[in-house]
PDB file of C-alpha atoms in Angstrom:
ATOM      1  CA  MET A 251      26.356  19.767  25.889  1.00 52.00           C
ATOM      2  CA  ILE A 252      26.891  17.184  23.105  1.00 56.00           C
ATOM      3  CA  GLN A 253      24.088  15.002  24.469  1.00 62.00           C
ATOM      4  CA  ARG A 254      21.772  18.019  24.593  1.00 61.00           C
ATOM      5  CA  ASN A 255      22.569  18.917  20.940  1.00 67.00           C
ATOM      6  CA  SER A 256      22.012  15.286  19.926  1.00 74.00           C
ATOM      7  CA  MET A 257      18.582  15.239  21.567  1.00 74.00           C
ATOM      8  CA  LEU A 258      17.697  18.556  19.934  1.00 74.00           C
ATOM      9  CA  LEU A 259      18.821  17.217  16.534  1.00 75.00           C
ATOM     10  CA  LYS A 260      16.696  14.057  16.965  1.00 75.00           C
ATOM     11  CA  PHE A 261      13.687  16.166  17.950  1.00 71.00           C
ATOM     12  CA  LEU A 262      14.126  18.389  14.882  1.00 73.00           C
ATOM     13  CA  GLN A 263      14.451  15.330  12.609  1.00 73.00           C
ATOM     14  CA  PHE A 264      11.293  13.819  14.089  1.00 68.00           C
ATOM     15  CA  PHE A 265       9.428  17.135  13.727  1.00 63.00           C
ATOM     16  CA  ALA A 266      10.600  17.503  10.107  1.00 60.00           C
ATOM     17  CA  ALA A 267       9.429  13.946   9.332  1.00 57.00           C
ATOM     18  CA  ILE A 268       6.005  14.735  10.790  1.00 55.00           C
ATOM     19  CA  LEU A 269       5.771  17.754   8.477  1.00 52.00           C
ATOM     20  CA  ILE A 270       7.168  16.055   5.339  1.00 53.00           C
ATOM     21  CA  ILE A 271       5.419  12.631   5.411  1.00 52.00           C
ATOM     22  CA  PRO A 272       1.901  14.007   4.714  1.00 50.00           C
ATOM     23  CA  GLY A 273       3.309  15.773   1.658  1.00 47.00           C
ATOM     24  CA  LEU A 274       4.671  12.472   0.333  1.00 47.00           C
ATOM     25  CA  THR A 275       1.351  10.648   0.560  1.00 48.00           C
ATOM     26  CA  SER A 276      -1.877  11.140  -1.307  1.00 47.00           C
ATOM     27  CA  CYS A 277      -5.213  11.599   0.326  1.00 50.00           C
ATOM     28  CA  ALA A 278      -7.491   9.641  -2.016  1.00 46.00           C
ATOM     29  CA  SER A 279      -5.174   6.602  -2.049  1.00 49.00           C
ATOM     30  CA  ILE A 280      -5.158   6.488   1.745  1.00 52.00           C
ATOM     31  CA  VAL A 281      -8.882   7.077   2.234  1.00 52.00           C
ATOM     32  CA  LYS A 282     -10.489   5.047  -0.558  1.00 56.00           C
ATOM     33  CA  GLY A 283      -7.819   3.101  -2.459  1.00 58.00           C
ATOM     34  CA  GLY A 284      -7.743   2.355  -6.194  1.00 63.00           C
ATOM     35  CA  GLY A 285     -11.095   0.608  -6.401  1.00 78.00           C
ATOM     36  CA  GLN A 286     -14.625   0.639  -5.118  1.00 86.00           C
ATOM     37  CA  ASN A 287     -17.186  -1.840  -3.833  1.00 92.00           C
ATOM     38  CA  ILE A 288     -20.408  -1.776  -5.838  1.00 93.00           C
ATOM     39  CA  SER A 289     -23.602  -3.336  -4.495  1.00 95.00           C
ATOM     40  CA  ILE A 290     -26.117  -4.653  -7.069  1.00 94.00           C
ATOM     41  CA  ASN A 291     -29.668  -5.602  -6.080  1.00 94.00           C
ATOM     42  CA  SER A 292     -32.741  -6.345  -8.134  1.00 93.00           C
ATOM     43  CA  LYS A 293     -36.436  -6.811  -7.744  1.00 92.00           C
ATOM     44  CA  PRO A 294     -37.072  -9.691  -8.143  1.00 91.00           C
ATOM     45  CA  SER A 295     -33.895 -11.012  -6.564  1.00 90.00           C
ATOM     46  CA  ASP A 296     -31.750 -13.868  -7.871  1.00 93.00           C
ATOM     47  CA  ALA A 297     -31.347 -12.178 -11.259  1.00 93.00           C
ATOM     48  CA  ASN A 298     -28.225 -12.780 -13.348  1.00 94.00           C
ATOM     49  CA  VAL A 299     -25.596 -10.030 -13.263  1.00 96.00           C
ATOM     50  CA  GLU A 300     -22.802  -9.478 -15.778  1.00 96.00           C
ATOM     51  CA  VAL A 301     -20.315  -6.641 -15.384  1.00 96.00           C
ATOM     52  CA  PHE A 302     -18.256  -5.521 -18.388  1.00 96.00           C
ATOM     53  CA  ASP A 303     -15.455  -3.011 -18.710  1.00 93.00           C
ATOM     54  CA  MET A 304     -15.720  -0.549 -21.564  1.00 90.00           C
ATOM     55  CA  ASN A 305     -13.621  -2.818 -23.808  1.00 90.00           C
ATOM     56  CA  GLY A 306     -16.399  -5.422 -23.512  1.00 91.00           C
ATOM     57  CA  ALA A 307     -14.405  -7.812 -21.296  1.00 93.00           C
ATOM     58  CA  THR A 308     -16.380  -9.533 -18.543  1.00 95.00           C
ATOM     59  CA  VAL A 309     -15.057  -8.540 -15.119  1.00 94.00           C
ATOM     60  CA  GLY A 310     -17.670 -10.275 -12.985  1.00 94.00           C
ATOM     61  CA  THR A 311     -20.772 -12.451 -13.019  1.00 95.00           C
ATOM     62  CA  GLY A 312     -23.177 -13.558 -10.319  1.00 94.00           C
ATOM     63  CA  ALA A 313     -26.722 -13.320  -9.045  1.00 94.00           C
ATOM     64  CA  THR A 314     -28.420 -10.565  -7.078  1.00 92.00           C
ATOM     65  CA  PRO A 315     -27.809  -9.526  -4.407  1.00 94.00           C
ATOM     66  CA  TYR A 316     -24.259  -9.173  -5.769  1.00 95.00           C
ATOM     67  CA  LYS A 317     -21.206  -7.233  -4.615  1.00 96.00           C
ATOM     68  CA  ILE A 318     -18.143  -6.584  -6.719  1.00 95.00           C
ATOM     69  CA  TYR A 319     -14.899  -4.663  -6.231  1.00 93.00           C
ATOM     70  CA  LEU A 320     -14.090  -2.633  -9.352  1.00 91.00           C
ATOM     71  CA  LYS A 321     -10.951  -0.708 -10.221  1.00 88.00           C
ATOM     72  CA  THR A 322     -11.686   2.954 -10.761  1.00 85.00           C
ATOM     73  CA  GLY A 323      -8.683   3.688 -12.988  1.00 82.00           C
ATOM     74  CA  ARG A 324      -7.173   2.053 -16.052  1.00 82.00           C
ATOM     75  CA  GLY A 325      -3.926   3.957 -16.335  1.00 75.00           C
ATOM     76  CA  TYR A 326      -2.216   7.221 -15.526  1.00 81.00           C
ATOM     77  CA  PHE A 327      -4.937   9.907 -15.382  1.00 71.00           C
ATOM     78  CA  SER A 328      -7.386   7.467 -17.104  1.00 78.00           C
ATOM     79  CA  SER A 329     -10.695   6.455 -15.569  1.00 82.00           C
ATOM     80  CA  GLN A 330     -12.525   3.152 -16.028  1.00 88.00           C
ATOM     81  CA  ASP A 331     -16.269   2.944 -16.742  1.00 92.00           C
ATOM     82  CA  TYR A 332     -18.398  -0.201 -16.626  1.00 94.00           C
ATOM     83  CA  LYS A 333     -21.634  -1.639 -18.019  1.00 95.00           C
ATOM     84  CA  VAL A 334     -23.851  -3.781 -15.770  1.00 95.00           C
ATOM     85  CA  VAL A 335     -26.467  -6.055 -17.359  1.00 95.00           C
ATOM     86  CA  ILE A 336     -29.129  -7.546 -15.085  1.00 94.00           C
ATOM     87  CA  ASN A 337     -31.593 -10.116 -16.420  1.00 92.00           C
ATOM     88  CA  LYS A 338     -33.893 -12.849 -15.263  1.00 91.00           C
ATOM     89  CA  SER A 339     -35.920 -15.257 -17.355  1.00 87.00           C
ATOM     90  CA  GLY A 340     -39.429 -13.935 -17.869  1.00 83.00           C
ATOM     91  CA  TYR A 341     -38.540 -10.308 -17.031  1.00 85.00           C
ATOM     92  CA  SER A 342     -37.218  -7.333 -18.946  1.00 84.00           C
ATOM     93  CA  SER A 343     -33.471  -6.890 -18.665  1.00 87.00           C
ATOM     94  CA  LYS A 344     -31.771  -3.741 -17.391  1.00 90.00           C
ATOM     95  CA  THR A 345     -28.485  -2.173 -18.447  1.00 92.00           C
ATOM     96  CA  ILE A 346     -26.852   0.325 -16.097  1.00 92.00           C
ATOM     97  CA  TYR A 347     -23.656   2.242 -16.802  1.00 94.00           C
ATOM     98  CA  LEU A 348     -21.175   3.030 -14.038  1.00 92.00           C
ATOM     99  CA  SER A 349     -19.410   6.293 -14.847  1.00 90.00           C
ATOM    100  CA  SER A 350     -16.209   7.653 -13.352  1.00 89.00           C
ATOM    101  CA  ARG A 351     -15.869  11.132 -11.978  1.00 87.00           C
ATOM    102  CA  VAL A 352     -13.120  12.888 -10.037  1.00 81.00           C
ATOM    103  CA  SER A 353     -13.229  11.940  -6.362  1.00 76.00           C
ATOM    104  CA  GLY A 354     -13.708  14.660  -3.767  1.00 73.00           C
ATOM    105  CA  TRP A 355     -10.869  13.106  -1.758  1.00 67.00           C
ATOM    106  CA  TYR A 356      -8.574  13.662  -4.732  1.00 67.00           C
ATOM    107  CA  ALA A 357      -9.732  17.196  -5.463  1.00 67.00           C
ATOM    108  CA  PHE A 358      -9.931  18.539  -1.919  1.00 68.00           C
ATOM    109  CA  GLY A 359      -8.138  16.009   0.275  1.00 67.00           C
ATOM    110  CA  ASN A 360      -4.842  16.469  -1.550  1.00 62.00           C
ATOM    111  CA  LEU A 361      -5.206  20.208  -1.136  1.00 66.00           C
ATOM    112  CA  LEU A 362      -5.143  19.708   2.635  1.00 64.00           C
ATOM    113  CA  PHE A 363      -3.066  16.551   3.114  1.00 61.00           C
ATOM    114  CA  GLY A 364      -1.563  15.072  -0.033  1.00 58.00           C
ATOM    115  CA  GLY A 365       0.181  17.856  -1.823  1.00 66.00           C
ATOM    116  CA  LEU A 366       1.613  17.772  -5.349  1.00 70.00           C
ATOM    117  CA  ILE A 367       2.812  14.180  -5.119  1.00 68.00           C
ATOM    118  CA  GLY A 368      -0.761  13.096  -4.404  1.00 66.00           C
ATOM    119  CA  TYR A 369      -2.167  15.251  -7.203  1.00 62.00           C
ATOM    120  CA  LEU A 370       0.351  14.358  -9.882  1.00 70.00           C
ATOM    121  CA  ILE A 371       1.732  10.906  -9.108  1.00 67.00           C
ATOM    122  CA  VAL A 372       0.149   8.588  -6.531  1.00 72.00           C
ATOM    123  CA  ASP A 373      -3.599   9.110  -7.030  1.00 69.00           C
ATOM    124  CA  PRO A 374      -3.443   9.247 -10.871  1.00 66.00           C
ATOM    125  CA  LEU A 375      -1.313   6.061 -10.978  1.00 68.00           C
ATOM    126  CA  THR A 376      -3.443   4.066  -8.540  1.00 77.00           C
ATOM    127  CA  GLY A 377      -6.809   5.203  -9.939  1.00 70.00           C
ATOM    128  CA  SER A 378      -7.712   6.659  -6.533  1.00 74.00           C
ATOM    129  CA  MET A 379      -8.510   9.988  -8.128  1.00 76.00           C
ATOM    130  CA  TRP A 380     -11.720   8.480  -9.582  1.00 81.00           C
ATOM    131  CA  THR A 381     -14.996   7.343  -8.065  1.00 83.00           C
ATOM    132  CA  LEU A 382     -17.764   5.323  -9.738  1.00 87.00           C
ATOM    133  CA  GLU A 383     -21.406   6.340  -9.789  1.00 89.00           C
ATOM    134  CA  PRO A 384     -23.861   5.026  -8.937  1.00 91.00           C
ATOM    135  CA  MET A 385     -22.280   3.315  -5.930  1.00 87.00           C
ATOM    136  CA  ASN A 386     -25.335   1.117  -5.335  1.00 91.00           C
ATOM    137  CA  ILE A 387     -27.655  -0.305  -7.974  1.00 92.00           C
ATOM    138  CA  ASP A 388     -31.261  -1.201  -7.149  1.00 92.00           C
ATOM    139  CA  ALA A 389     -32.819  -2.358 -10.412  1.00 90.00           C
ATOM    140  CA  SER A 390     -36.478  -3.130 -10.871  1.00 88.00           C
ATOM    141  CA  LEU A 391     -37.008  -5.617 -13.683  1.00 86.00           C
ATOM    142  CA  GLY A 392     -40.729  -4.780 -13.765  1.00 79.00           C
ATOM    143  CA  GLU A 393     -43.590  -7.220 -13.939  1.00 76.00           C
ATOM    144  CA  GLN A 394     -43.104 -10.734 -15.216  1.00 71.00           C
ATOM    145  CA  VAL A 395     -43.583 -10.631 -18.994  1.00 67.00           C
ATOM    146  CA  SER A 396     -43.483 -14.345 -19.758  1.00 62.00           C
ATOM    147  CA  GLN A 397     -43.255 -17.688 -18.119  1.00 63.00           C
ATOM    148  CA  ILE A 398     -41.978 -20.922 -19.610  1.00 61.00           C
ATOM    149  CA  GLU A 399     -43.352 -24.136 -18.223  1.00 62.00           C
ATOM    150  CA  GLU A 400     -40.936 -27.041 -18.036  1.00 64.00           C
ATOM    151  CA  GLY A 401     -41.291 -29.212 -21.155  1.00 66.00           C
ATOM    152  CA  ALA A 402     -43.278 -26.540 -22.992  1.00 63.00           C
ATOM    153  CA  LYS A 403     -42.394 -25.439 -26.485  1.00 67.00           C
ATOM    154  CA  VAL A 404     -40.825 -22.020 -26.705  1.00 65.00           C
ATOM    155  CA  LEU A 405     -42.093 -19.214 -28.923  1.00 65.00           C
ATOM    156  CA  TYR A 406     -39.583 -16.492 -29.710  1.00 65.00           C
ATOM    157  CA  ILE A 407     -40.931 -13.092 -30.655  1.00 71.00           C
ATOM    158  CA  VAL A 408     -38.615 -10.745 -32.506  1.00 71.00           C
ATOM    159  CA  LEU A 409     -39.613  -7.241 -33.451  1.00 74.00           C
ATOM    160  CA  ARG A 410     -38.914  -6.220 -37.025  1.00 74.00           C
ATOM    161  CA  ASP A 411     -36.704  -3.265 -36.058  1.00 73.00           C
ATOM    162  CA  GLN A 412     -34.495  -5.635 -34.045  1.00 72.00           C
ATOM    163  CA  LEU A 413     -33.486  -7.418 -37.250  1.00 75.00           C
ATOM    164  CA  SER A 414     -30.662  -6.413 -39.541  1.00 78.00           C
ATOM    165  CA  PRO A 415     -31.612  -4.539 -42.740  1.00 83.00           C
ATOM    166  CA  GLU A 416     -30.619  -7.630 -44.766  1.00 82.00           C
ATOM    167  CA  LEU A 417     -33.110  -9.836 -42.889  1.00 79.00           C
ATOM    168  CA  GLN A 418     -35.797  -7.162 -43.048  1.00 82.00           C
ATOM    169  CA  ALA A 419     -35.413  -7.086 -46.858  1.00 85.00           C
ATOM    170  CA  GLN A 420     -36.055 -10.852 -47.003  1.00 84.00           C
ATOM    171  CA  MET A 421     -39.300 -10.654 -45.022  1.00 81.00           C
ATOM    172  CA  LYS A 422     -42.632 -11.328 -46.752  1.00 83.00           C
ATOM    173  CA  PRO A 423     -46.051 -10.322 -45.461  1.00 79.00           C
ATOM    174  CA  VAL A 424     -48.307 -13.060 -44.043  1.00 78.00           C
ATOM    175  CA  ASN A 425     -52.064 -12.819 -44.689  1.00 69.00           C
TER     176      ASN A 425
END
C-alpha cells in the first residue's frame, strides 16, 4: 500500500510539473530569443554598410551581402531601433530605419503558453517581446552617378542648402 501511494504521489508531482512549467516560461523568449538576424543586400553588391543604434553608436560594419544579429530590446519594456546606412563610391547612399514593434509570439504566444511570467517578466527583460522590421533589406543604390579614375583630381559638388546658414551668408555670386 505504501509503495502504491508513493508511485501515485510521484505521478501527481510529475503531472503538476508538466502543468506548471509552461506557466513559468515565456513564449517569445523560447521561440525567437532576445535578438534578430537581419540580412542586408544591395544592388550593386559590395557596398559599405554601417549599423547604428538610436544613440548613434556603431553596432556593426561590413559590406553587402551582410548579416548582423541585433538585440531587439534595450531594457525592461524598452525596444531598440536602428539606422542602417548603405553607400558605395559613385552611387547614391541609402538610409533605412529598423523599427521595433511588439512580436506576435509575445502578444499571442504568452496567452497560450507563457502566462503572466512571460508577459510581465521574462520577455520584457530579454527584449523578446519586440521584433524588428524590416527583417530583410534589399537596397537599390540606383545608377552610377560618378566615377573617379585612379590618379584623377577630385571635384566635390556641394549644394547650397547643404551648407550651414553661416557659410551660406559668406557666399558671393560668380559671374
